[in-house]
XYZ file of C-alpha atoms in Angstrom:
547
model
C 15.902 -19.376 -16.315
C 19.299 -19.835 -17.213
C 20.850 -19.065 -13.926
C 18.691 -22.110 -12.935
C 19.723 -24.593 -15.506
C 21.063 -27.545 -13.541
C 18.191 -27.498 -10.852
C 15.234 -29.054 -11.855
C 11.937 -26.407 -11.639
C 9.349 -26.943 -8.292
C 6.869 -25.860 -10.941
C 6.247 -25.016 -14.628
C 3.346 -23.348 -15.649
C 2.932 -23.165 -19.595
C 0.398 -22.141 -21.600
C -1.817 -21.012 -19.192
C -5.092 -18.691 -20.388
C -7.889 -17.637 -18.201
C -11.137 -16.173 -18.858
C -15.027 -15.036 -17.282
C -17.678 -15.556 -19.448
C -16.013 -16.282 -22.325
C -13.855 -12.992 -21.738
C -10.122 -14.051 -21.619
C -8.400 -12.142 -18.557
C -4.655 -13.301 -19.406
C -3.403 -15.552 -22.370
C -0.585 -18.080 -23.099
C 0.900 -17.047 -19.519
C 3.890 -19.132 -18.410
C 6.750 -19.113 -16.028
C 8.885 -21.683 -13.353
C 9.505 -21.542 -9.983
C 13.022 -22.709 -8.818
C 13.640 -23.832 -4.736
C 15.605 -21.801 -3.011
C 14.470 -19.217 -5.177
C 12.188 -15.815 -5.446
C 10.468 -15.194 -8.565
C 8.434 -12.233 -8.807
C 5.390 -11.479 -10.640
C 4.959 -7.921 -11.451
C 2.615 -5.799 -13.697
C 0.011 -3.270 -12.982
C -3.459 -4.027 -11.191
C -5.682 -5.601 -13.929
C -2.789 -7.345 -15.457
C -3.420 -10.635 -14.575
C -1.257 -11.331 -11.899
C -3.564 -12.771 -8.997
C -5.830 -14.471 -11.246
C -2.995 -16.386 -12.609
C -1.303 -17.432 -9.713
C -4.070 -18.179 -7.604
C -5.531 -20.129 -10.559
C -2.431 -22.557 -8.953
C -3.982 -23.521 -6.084
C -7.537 -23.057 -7.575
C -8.486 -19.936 -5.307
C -9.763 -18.152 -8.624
C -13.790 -17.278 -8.503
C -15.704 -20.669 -9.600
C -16.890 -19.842 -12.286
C -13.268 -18.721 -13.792
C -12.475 -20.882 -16.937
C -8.666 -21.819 -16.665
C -6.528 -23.746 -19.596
C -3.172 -24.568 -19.808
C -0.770 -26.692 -17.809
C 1.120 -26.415 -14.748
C 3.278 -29.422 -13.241
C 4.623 -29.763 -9.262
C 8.447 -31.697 -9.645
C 8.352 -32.204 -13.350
C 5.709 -34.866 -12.617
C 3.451 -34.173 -16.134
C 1.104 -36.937 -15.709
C -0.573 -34.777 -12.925
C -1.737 -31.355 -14.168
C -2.637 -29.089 -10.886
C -5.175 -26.917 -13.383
C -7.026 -29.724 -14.262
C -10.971 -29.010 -13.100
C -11.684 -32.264 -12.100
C -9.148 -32.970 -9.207
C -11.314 -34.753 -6.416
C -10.915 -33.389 -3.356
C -8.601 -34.855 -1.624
C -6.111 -33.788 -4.505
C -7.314 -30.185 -4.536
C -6.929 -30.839 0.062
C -3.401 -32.034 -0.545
C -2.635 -28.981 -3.158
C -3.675 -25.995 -0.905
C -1.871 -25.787 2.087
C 0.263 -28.765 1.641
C 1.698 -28.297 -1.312
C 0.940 -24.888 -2.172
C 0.958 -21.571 0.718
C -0.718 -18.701 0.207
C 0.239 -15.116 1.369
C -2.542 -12.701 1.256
C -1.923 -8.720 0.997
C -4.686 -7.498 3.982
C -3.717 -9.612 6.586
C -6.178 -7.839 8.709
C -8.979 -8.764 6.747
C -7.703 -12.683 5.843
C -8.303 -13.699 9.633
C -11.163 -14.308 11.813
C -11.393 -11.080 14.861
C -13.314 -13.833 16.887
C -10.672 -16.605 16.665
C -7.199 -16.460 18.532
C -4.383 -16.474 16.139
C -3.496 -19.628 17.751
C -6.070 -21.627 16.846
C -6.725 -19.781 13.332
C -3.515 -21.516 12.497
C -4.018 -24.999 14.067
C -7.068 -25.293 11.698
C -4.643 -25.437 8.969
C -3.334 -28.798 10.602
C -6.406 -30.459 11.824
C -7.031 -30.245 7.650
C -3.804 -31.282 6.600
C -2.437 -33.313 9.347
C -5.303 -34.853 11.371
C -3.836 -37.335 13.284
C -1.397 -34.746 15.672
C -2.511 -34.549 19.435
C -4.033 -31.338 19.991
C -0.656 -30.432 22.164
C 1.668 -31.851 18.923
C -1.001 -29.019 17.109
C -0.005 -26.149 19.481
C 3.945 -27.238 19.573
C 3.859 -27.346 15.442
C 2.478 -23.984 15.662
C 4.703 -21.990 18.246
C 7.329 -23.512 16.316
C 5.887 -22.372 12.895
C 5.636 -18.223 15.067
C 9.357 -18.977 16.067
C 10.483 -19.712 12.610
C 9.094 -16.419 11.065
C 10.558 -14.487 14.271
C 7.211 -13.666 16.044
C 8.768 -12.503 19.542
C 6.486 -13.930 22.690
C 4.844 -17.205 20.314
C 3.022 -17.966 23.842
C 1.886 -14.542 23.798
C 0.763 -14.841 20.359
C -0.912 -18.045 20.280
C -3.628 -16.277 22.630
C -3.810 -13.548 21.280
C -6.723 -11.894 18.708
C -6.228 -9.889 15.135
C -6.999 -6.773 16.354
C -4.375 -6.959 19.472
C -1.672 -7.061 16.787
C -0.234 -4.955 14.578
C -0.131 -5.005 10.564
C 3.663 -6.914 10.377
C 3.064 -9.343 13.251
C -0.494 -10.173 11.193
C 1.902 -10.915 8.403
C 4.273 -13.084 10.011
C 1.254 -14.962 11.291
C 0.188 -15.482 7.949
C 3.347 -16.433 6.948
C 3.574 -19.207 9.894
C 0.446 -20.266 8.459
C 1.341 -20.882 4.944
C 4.494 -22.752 5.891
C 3.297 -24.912 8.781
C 2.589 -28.040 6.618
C 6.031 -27.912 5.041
C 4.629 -26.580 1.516
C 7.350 -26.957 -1.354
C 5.790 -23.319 -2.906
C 4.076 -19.781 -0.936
C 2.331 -17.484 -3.406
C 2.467 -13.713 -1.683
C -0.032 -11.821 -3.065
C 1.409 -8.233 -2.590
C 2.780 -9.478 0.909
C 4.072 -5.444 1.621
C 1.502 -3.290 -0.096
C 0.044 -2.156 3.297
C 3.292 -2.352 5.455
C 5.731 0.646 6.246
C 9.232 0.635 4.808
C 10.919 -0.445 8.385
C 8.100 -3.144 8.312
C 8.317 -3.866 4.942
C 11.835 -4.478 5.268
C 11.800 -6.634 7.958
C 9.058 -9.082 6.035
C 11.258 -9.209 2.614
C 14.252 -10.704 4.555
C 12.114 -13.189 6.368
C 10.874 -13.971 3.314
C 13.941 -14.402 1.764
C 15.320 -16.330 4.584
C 12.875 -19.087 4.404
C 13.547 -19.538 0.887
C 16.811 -19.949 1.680
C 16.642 -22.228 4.808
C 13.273 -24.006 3.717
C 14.395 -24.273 -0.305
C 10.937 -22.773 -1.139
C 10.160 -21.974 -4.401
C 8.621 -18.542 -3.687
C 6.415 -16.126 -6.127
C 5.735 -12.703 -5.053
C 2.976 -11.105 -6.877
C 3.768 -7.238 -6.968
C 2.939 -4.082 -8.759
C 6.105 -2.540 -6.945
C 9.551 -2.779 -8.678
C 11.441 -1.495 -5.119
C 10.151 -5.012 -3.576
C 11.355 -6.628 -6.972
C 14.799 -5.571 -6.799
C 15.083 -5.494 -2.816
C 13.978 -9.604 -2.967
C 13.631 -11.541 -6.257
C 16.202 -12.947 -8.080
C 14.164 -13.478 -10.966
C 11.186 -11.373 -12.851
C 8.449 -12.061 -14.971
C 6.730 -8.660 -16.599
C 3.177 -8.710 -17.057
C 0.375 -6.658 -19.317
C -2.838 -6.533 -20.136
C -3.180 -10.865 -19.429
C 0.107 -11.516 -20.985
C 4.161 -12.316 -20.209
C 5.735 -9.256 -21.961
C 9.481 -9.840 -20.540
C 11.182 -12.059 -18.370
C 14.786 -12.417 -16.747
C 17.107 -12.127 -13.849
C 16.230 -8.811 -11.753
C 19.217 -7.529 -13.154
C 19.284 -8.039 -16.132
C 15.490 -6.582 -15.771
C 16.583 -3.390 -14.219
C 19.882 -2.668 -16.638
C 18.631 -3.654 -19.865
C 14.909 -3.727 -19.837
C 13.863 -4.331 -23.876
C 9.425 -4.307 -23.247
C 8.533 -0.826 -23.222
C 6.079 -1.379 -20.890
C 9.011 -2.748 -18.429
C 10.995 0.917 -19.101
C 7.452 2.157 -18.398
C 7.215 0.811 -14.996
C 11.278 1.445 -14.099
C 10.783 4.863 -15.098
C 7.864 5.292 -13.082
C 9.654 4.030 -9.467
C 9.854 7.227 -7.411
C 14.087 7.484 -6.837
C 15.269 7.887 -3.354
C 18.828 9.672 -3.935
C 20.777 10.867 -0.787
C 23.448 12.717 -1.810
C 24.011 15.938 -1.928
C 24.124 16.283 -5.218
C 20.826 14.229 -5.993
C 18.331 16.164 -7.639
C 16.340 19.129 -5.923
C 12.867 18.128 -4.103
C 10.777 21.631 -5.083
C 11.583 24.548 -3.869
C 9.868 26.454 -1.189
C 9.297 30.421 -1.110
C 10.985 30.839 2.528
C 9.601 34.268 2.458
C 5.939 32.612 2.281
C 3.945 33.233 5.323
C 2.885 30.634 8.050
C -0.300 29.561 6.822
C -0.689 26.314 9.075
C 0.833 26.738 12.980
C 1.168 24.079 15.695
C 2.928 25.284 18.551
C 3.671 22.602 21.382
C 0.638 20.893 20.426
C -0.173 17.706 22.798
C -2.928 15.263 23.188
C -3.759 12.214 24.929
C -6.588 9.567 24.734
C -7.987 8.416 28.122
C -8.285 4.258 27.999
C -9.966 2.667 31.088
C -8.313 4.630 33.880
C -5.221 4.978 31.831
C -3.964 8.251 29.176
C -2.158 7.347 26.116
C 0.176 9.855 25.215
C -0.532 10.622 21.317
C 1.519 13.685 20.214
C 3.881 15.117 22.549
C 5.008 19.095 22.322
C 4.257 19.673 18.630
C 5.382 22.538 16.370
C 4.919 22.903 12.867
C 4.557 25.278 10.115
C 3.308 25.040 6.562
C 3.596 28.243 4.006
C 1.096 28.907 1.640
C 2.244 27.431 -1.646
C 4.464 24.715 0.499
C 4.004 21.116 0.729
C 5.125 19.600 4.486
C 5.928 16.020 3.973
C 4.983 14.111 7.608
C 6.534 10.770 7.804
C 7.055 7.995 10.395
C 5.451 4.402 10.718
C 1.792 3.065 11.493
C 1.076 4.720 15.185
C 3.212 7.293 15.094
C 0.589 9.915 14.886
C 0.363 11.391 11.791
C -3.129 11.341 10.995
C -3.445 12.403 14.387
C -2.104 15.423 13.056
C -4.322 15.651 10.406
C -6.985 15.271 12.897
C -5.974 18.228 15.102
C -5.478 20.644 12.016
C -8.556 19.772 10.907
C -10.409 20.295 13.868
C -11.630 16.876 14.071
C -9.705 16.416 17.596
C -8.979 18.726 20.098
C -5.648 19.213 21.729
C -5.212 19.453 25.428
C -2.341 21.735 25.020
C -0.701 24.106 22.590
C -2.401 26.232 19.758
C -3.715 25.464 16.360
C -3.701 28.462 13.978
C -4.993 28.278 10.655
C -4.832 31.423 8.732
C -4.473 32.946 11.664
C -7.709 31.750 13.336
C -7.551 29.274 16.441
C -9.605 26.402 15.832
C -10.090 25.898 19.423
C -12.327 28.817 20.115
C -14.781 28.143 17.531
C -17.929 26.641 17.346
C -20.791 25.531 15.395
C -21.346 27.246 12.067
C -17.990 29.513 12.274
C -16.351 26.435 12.572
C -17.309 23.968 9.748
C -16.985 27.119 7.777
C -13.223 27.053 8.845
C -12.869 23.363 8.289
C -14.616 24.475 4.324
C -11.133 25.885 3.688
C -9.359 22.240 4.205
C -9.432 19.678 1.775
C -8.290 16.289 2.314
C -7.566 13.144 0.145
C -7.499 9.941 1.633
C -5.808 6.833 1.044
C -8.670 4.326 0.354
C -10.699 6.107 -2.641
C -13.180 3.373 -2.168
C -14.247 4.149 1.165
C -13.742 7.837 0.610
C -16.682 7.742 -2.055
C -20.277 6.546 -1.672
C -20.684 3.321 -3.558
C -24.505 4.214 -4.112
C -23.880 7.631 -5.802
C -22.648 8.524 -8.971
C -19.032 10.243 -9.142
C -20.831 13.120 -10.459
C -22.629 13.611 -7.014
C -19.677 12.823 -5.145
C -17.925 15.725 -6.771
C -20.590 18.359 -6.466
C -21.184 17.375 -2.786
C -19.176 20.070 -1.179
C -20.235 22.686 -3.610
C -23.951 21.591 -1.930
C -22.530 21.969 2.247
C -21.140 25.263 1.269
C -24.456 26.101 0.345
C -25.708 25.034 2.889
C -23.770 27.017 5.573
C -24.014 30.266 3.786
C -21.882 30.256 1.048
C -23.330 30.897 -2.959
C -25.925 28.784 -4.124
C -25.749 27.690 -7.405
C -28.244 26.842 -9.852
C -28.496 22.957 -11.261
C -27.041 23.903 -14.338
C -23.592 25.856 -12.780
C -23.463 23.048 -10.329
C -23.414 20.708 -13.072
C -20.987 22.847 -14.938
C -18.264 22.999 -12.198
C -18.515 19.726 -11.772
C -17.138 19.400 -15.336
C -15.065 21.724 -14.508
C -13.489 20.193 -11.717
C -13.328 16.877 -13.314
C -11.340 17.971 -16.454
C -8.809 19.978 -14.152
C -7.814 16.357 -12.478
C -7.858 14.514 -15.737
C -11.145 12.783 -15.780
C -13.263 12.563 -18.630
C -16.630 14.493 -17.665
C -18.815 11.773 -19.358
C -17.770 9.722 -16.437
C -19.858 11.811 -13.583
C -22.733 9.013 -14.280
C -20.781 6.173 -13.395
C -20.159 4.994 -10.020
C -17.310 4.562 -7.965
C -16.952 0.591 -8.598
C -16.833 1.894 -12.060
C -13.495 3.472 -12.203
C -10.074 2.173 -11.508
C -8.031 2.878 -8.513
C -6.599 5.633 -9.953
C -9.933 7.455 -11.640
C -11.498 7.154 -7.688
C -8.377 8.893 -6.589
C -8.516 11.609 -8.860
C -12.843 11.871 -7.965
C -11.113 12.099 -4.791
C -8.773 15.335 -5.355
C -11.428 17.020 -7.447
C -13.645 16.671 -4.258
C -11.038 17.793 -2.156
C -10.728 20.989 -4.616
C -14.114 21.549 -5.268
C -14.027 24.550 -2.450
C -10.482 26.238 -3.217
C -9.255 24.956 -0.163
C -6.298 27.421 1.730
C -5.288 24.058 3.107
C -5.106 20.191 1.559
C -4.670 17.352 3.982
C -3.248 14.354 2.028
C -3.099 10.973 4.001
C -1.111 8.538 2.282
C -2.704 8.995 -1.199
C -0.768 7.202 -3.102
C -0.023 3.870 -1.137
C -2.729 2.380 -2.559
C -1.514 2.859 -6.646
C 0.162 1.271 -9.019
C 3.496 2.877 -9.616
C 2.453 4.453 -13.229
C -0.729 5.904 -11.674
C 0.921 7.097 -8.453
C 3.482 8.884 -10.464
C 0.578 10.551 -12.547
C -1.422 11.511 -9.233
C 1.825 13.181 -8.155
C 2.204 15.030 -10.708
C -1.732 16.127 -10.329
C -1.173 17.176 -7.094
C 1.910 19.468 -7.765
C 0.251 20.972 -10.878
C -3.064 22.042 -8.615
C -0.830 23.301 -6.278
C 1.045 25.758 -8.393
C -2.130 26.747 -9.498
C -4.349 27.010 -6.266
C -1.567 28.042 -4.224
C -2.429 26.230 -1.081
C -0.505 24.577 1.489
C -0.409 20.566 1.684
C 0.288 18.500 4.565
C 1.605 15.329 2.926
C 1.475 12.169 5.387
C 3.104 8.993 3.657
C 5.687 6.425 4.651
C 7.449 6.632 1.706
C 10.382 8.964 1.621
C 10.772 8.183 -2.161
C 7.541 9.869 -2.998
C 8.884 13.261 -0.253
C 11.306 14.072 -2.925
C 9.007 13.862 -5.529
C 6.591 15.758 -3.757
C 7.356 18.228 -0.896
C 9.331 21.504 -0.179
C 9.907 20.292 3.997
C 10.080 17.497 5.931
C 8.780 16.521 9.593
C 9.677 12.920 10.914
C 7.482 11.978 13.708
C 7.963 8.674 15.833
C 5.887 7.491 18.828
C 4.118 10.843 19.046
C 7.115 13.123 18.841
C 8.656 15.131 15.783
C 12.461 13.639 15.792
C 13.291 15.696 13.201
C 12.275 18.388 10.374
C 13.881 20.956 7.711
C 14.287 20.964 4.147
C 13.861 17.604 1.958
C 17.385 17.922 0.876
C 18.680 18.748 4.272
C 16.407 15.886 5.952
C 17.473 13.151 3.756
C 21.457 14.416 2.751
C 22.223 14.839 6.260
C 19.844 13.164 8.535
C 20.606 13.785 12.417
C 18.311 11.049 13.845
C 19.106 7.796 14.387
C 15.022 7.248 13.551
C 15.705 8.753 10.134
C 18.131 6.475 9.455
C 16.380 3.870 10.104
C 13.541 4.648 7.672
C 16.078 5.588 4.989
C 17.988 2.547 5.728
C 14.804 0.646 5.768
C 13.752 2.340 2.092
C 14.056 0.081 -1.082
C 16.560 1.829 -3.074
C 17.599 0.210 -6.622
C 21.410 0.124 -6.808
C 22.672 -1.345 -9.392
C 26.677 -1.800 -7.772
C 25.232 -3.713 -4.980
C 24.415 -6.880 -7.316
């Protein structure tokens, strides 16, 4: 790192392969981390990322087999890979020399455990002679550091009381409570809105600064790489393809694979003479209505307000981009258009028909005319069935409630069909869904969600998930089918770089209410909330002039 040249490295990793079962995963990988400093790691999922950097602090499976070197302070008579650390080595390494940042913060923490005492555990390992009240002091003042407001508050509290960013910050406090000299964060955004997001990239930043950590963010997203690193390391297919400073990255990128991934970042331009989102036929008719549509969920002896006076329309043809943060009701939304939840006032009309007054057969013969896509294609799919089941399953309910039966053969034959109209090799219906990549599960997903010609296609954040390469191509999918279908789409994300890729309109919904809607163009040029703003304030945007 040239930049870096008088500044001795907090660690060099060189020559670093890793393999399973004699299978290499990544080869010759190498890179240094500098103090004060954000290095980023980024690269597709399968690339190698994790494996290598959690290789580090020996957090790969057991039965990984890791080569290669990788020194703490230039001292090169202790190599941190080496397999036969004892333990307390390996007990001094994680934690206390190394912290680690994991992407699902939800899922990294105990539900039974208070936060507060999830974190002094790291202590009692590291540092076991502090009082138990020297434990709780160390950790408020670990929640204070990474801005937690109410530490008190926190220190009581369980997982599920908080939400996704606090989780985070906790996890953060963790990682840095014994003083480590290097944090790993493992996607540390991936499942965070952009306000959220945001907010976690400057802390992160911060602590670098303050702390002189040596940071490494492992990331398939280049917004977060140019929003927070100051140096990049480009990884494919197990091996280092490009390195440099993130601008030098961005403006003169010399790997294809690095163009690859720059030309794959949805753009978020605001002016007005940025180019068009799609257009939308304003002659098409209202094929989707809310009309002051609210709805509250009853708590104890308390309501909870979830969507206040409602209105919305989507055309046939037209794609309605809903966006706002986690909790601000947009699969709510989803919900009520679908049927799936009733509202307490206002009208749902789709096609013309009000959900509300039907029942029983007439109405899961309504809710046949909405598909939906979902943001976790795992969960979406059962693991136990083959994709080619999956596919042909609501060919099978039409059946079912009336509609054509078809023979074996035809069944079989439009689930080909299907599967070659998203992009998916038919020979892959007798796989199963831990079979396929990301990206394959998400298309399974959309030819599902097709399967019945659907008037209507609920998306919910199907892209959040993807590598930017494979979101772009699932993008594109989804426009294509569209043209060709003809149906409306309610698109909910949190990412107002993917709206202009993607929709004709644009709805803006925070705590319940819709602050704001029109055209994409009109939304984002000349925004007339102080809420959209904020999320297109809050929105990595790569500008070149500002470094």
């Amino acid at each position: 790192m040239a930049t870096d040249s008088t500044r001795e490295p907090l660690l060099t990793v060189s020559h670093v392969s890793i393999g399973f079962d004699g299978t290499p995963v990544t080869h010759d990988v190498h890179f240094s981390l500098f103090p004060g400093t954000i290095t980023a790691l980024v690269g597709e999922s399968g690339s190698g990322k994790s494996v290598s950097a959690m290789a580090l602090a020996h957090l790969d499976p057991s039965q990984a087999e890791v080569s290669g070197q990788a020194f703490l302070d230039s001292n090169t008579t202790l190599n941190i890979l080496d397999n036969t650390l004892d333990q307390a080595s390996l007990q001094k390494l994680r934690g206390g020399q190394i912290g680690v940042v994991f992407q699902e913060p939800m899922t990294a923490f105990n539900p039974l455990m208070t936060l507060g005492k999830q974190v002094e555990e790291s202590l009692i390992y590291h540092q076991p002679k502090l009082s138990k009240q020297e434990r709780k002091e160390a950790v408020l003042h670990a929640f204070e550091a990474v801005r937690l407001p109410q530490p008190e508050r926190i220190f009581t509290a369980h997982p599920h009381e908080l939400s996704g960013g606090q989780l985070q910050r906790v996890m953060i406090a963790m990682a840095i409570i014994n003083n480590p000299s290097i944090i790993i964060a493992d996607e540390p955004t991936t499942a965070l809105d952009v306000t959220t997001q945001k907010a976690i990239l400057q802390l992160l930043e911060s602590l670098a600064r303050e702390r002189h950590l040596a940071i490494l963010i492992i990331t398939h997203d280049m917004g977060v790489v140019w929003e927070a690193a100051q140096y990049v390391y480009v990884m494919q297919k197990g091996e280092i393809v490009e390195e440099g400073s993130t601008r030098q990255i961005f403006t003169a990128p010399t790997h294809p694979y690095t163009r690859m991934l720059l030309d794959a970042v949805p753009k978020l331009t605001v002016d007005s003479e940025s180019e068009a989102s799609p257009t939308a036929d304003s002659q098409a008719p209202a094929l989707v209505q809310l009309e002051h549509v609210s709805l509250s969920y009853s708590h104890r002896a308390h309501a909870k307000l979830a969507l206040h006076d409602i209105s919305l329309h989507i055309g046939a043809g037209e794609t309605l981009a809903l966006v706002g943060e986690s909790g601000a009701g947009k699969t709510t939304i989803g919900k009520v258009i679908s049927g799936q939840l009733t509202p307490q006032q206002g009208t749902v009309l789709i096609g013309g028909d009000n959900l509300a007054g039907l029942k029983g057969k007439k109405l899961r013969q309504a809710r046949s005319s909405i598909g939906f896509v979902f943001q976790n294609s795992s969960s979406a799919l059962v693991p136990t069935k083959t994709i080619g089941w999956s596919i042909a399953e609501p060919l099978l309910v039409e059946e079912s409630l009336g509609g054509t039966k078809l023979s074996s053969q035809q069944r079989r034959e439009r689930v080909e069909e299907l599967m070659k109209h998203v992009g998916l090799d038919p020979a892959l219906a007798s796989r199963f869904p831990y079979q396929l990549s990301g990206g394959q599960r998400q298309r399974v997903g959309i030819a599902r969600a097709i399967a019945l010609r659907p008037k209507l296609l609920i998306a919910d954040e199907p892209t959040s998930s993807l590598d930017v390469t494979v979101q772009k191509r699932v993008l594109d999918l989804l426009r294509t089918l569209q043209q060709e279908y003809g149906y409306a789409c309610l698109f909910i994300t949190h990412d107002l770089g993917i709206v202009q890729e993607v929709a004709h309109n644009l709805a803006v919904i925070k705590s319940g209410e819709i602050v704001e809607q029109g055209s994409v163009s009109e939304v984002l040029v000349h925004p007339r909330h102080a809420y959209t703003r904020t999320l297109l304030d809050a929105s990595p945007r790569i500008d070149i002039s500002a470094r």
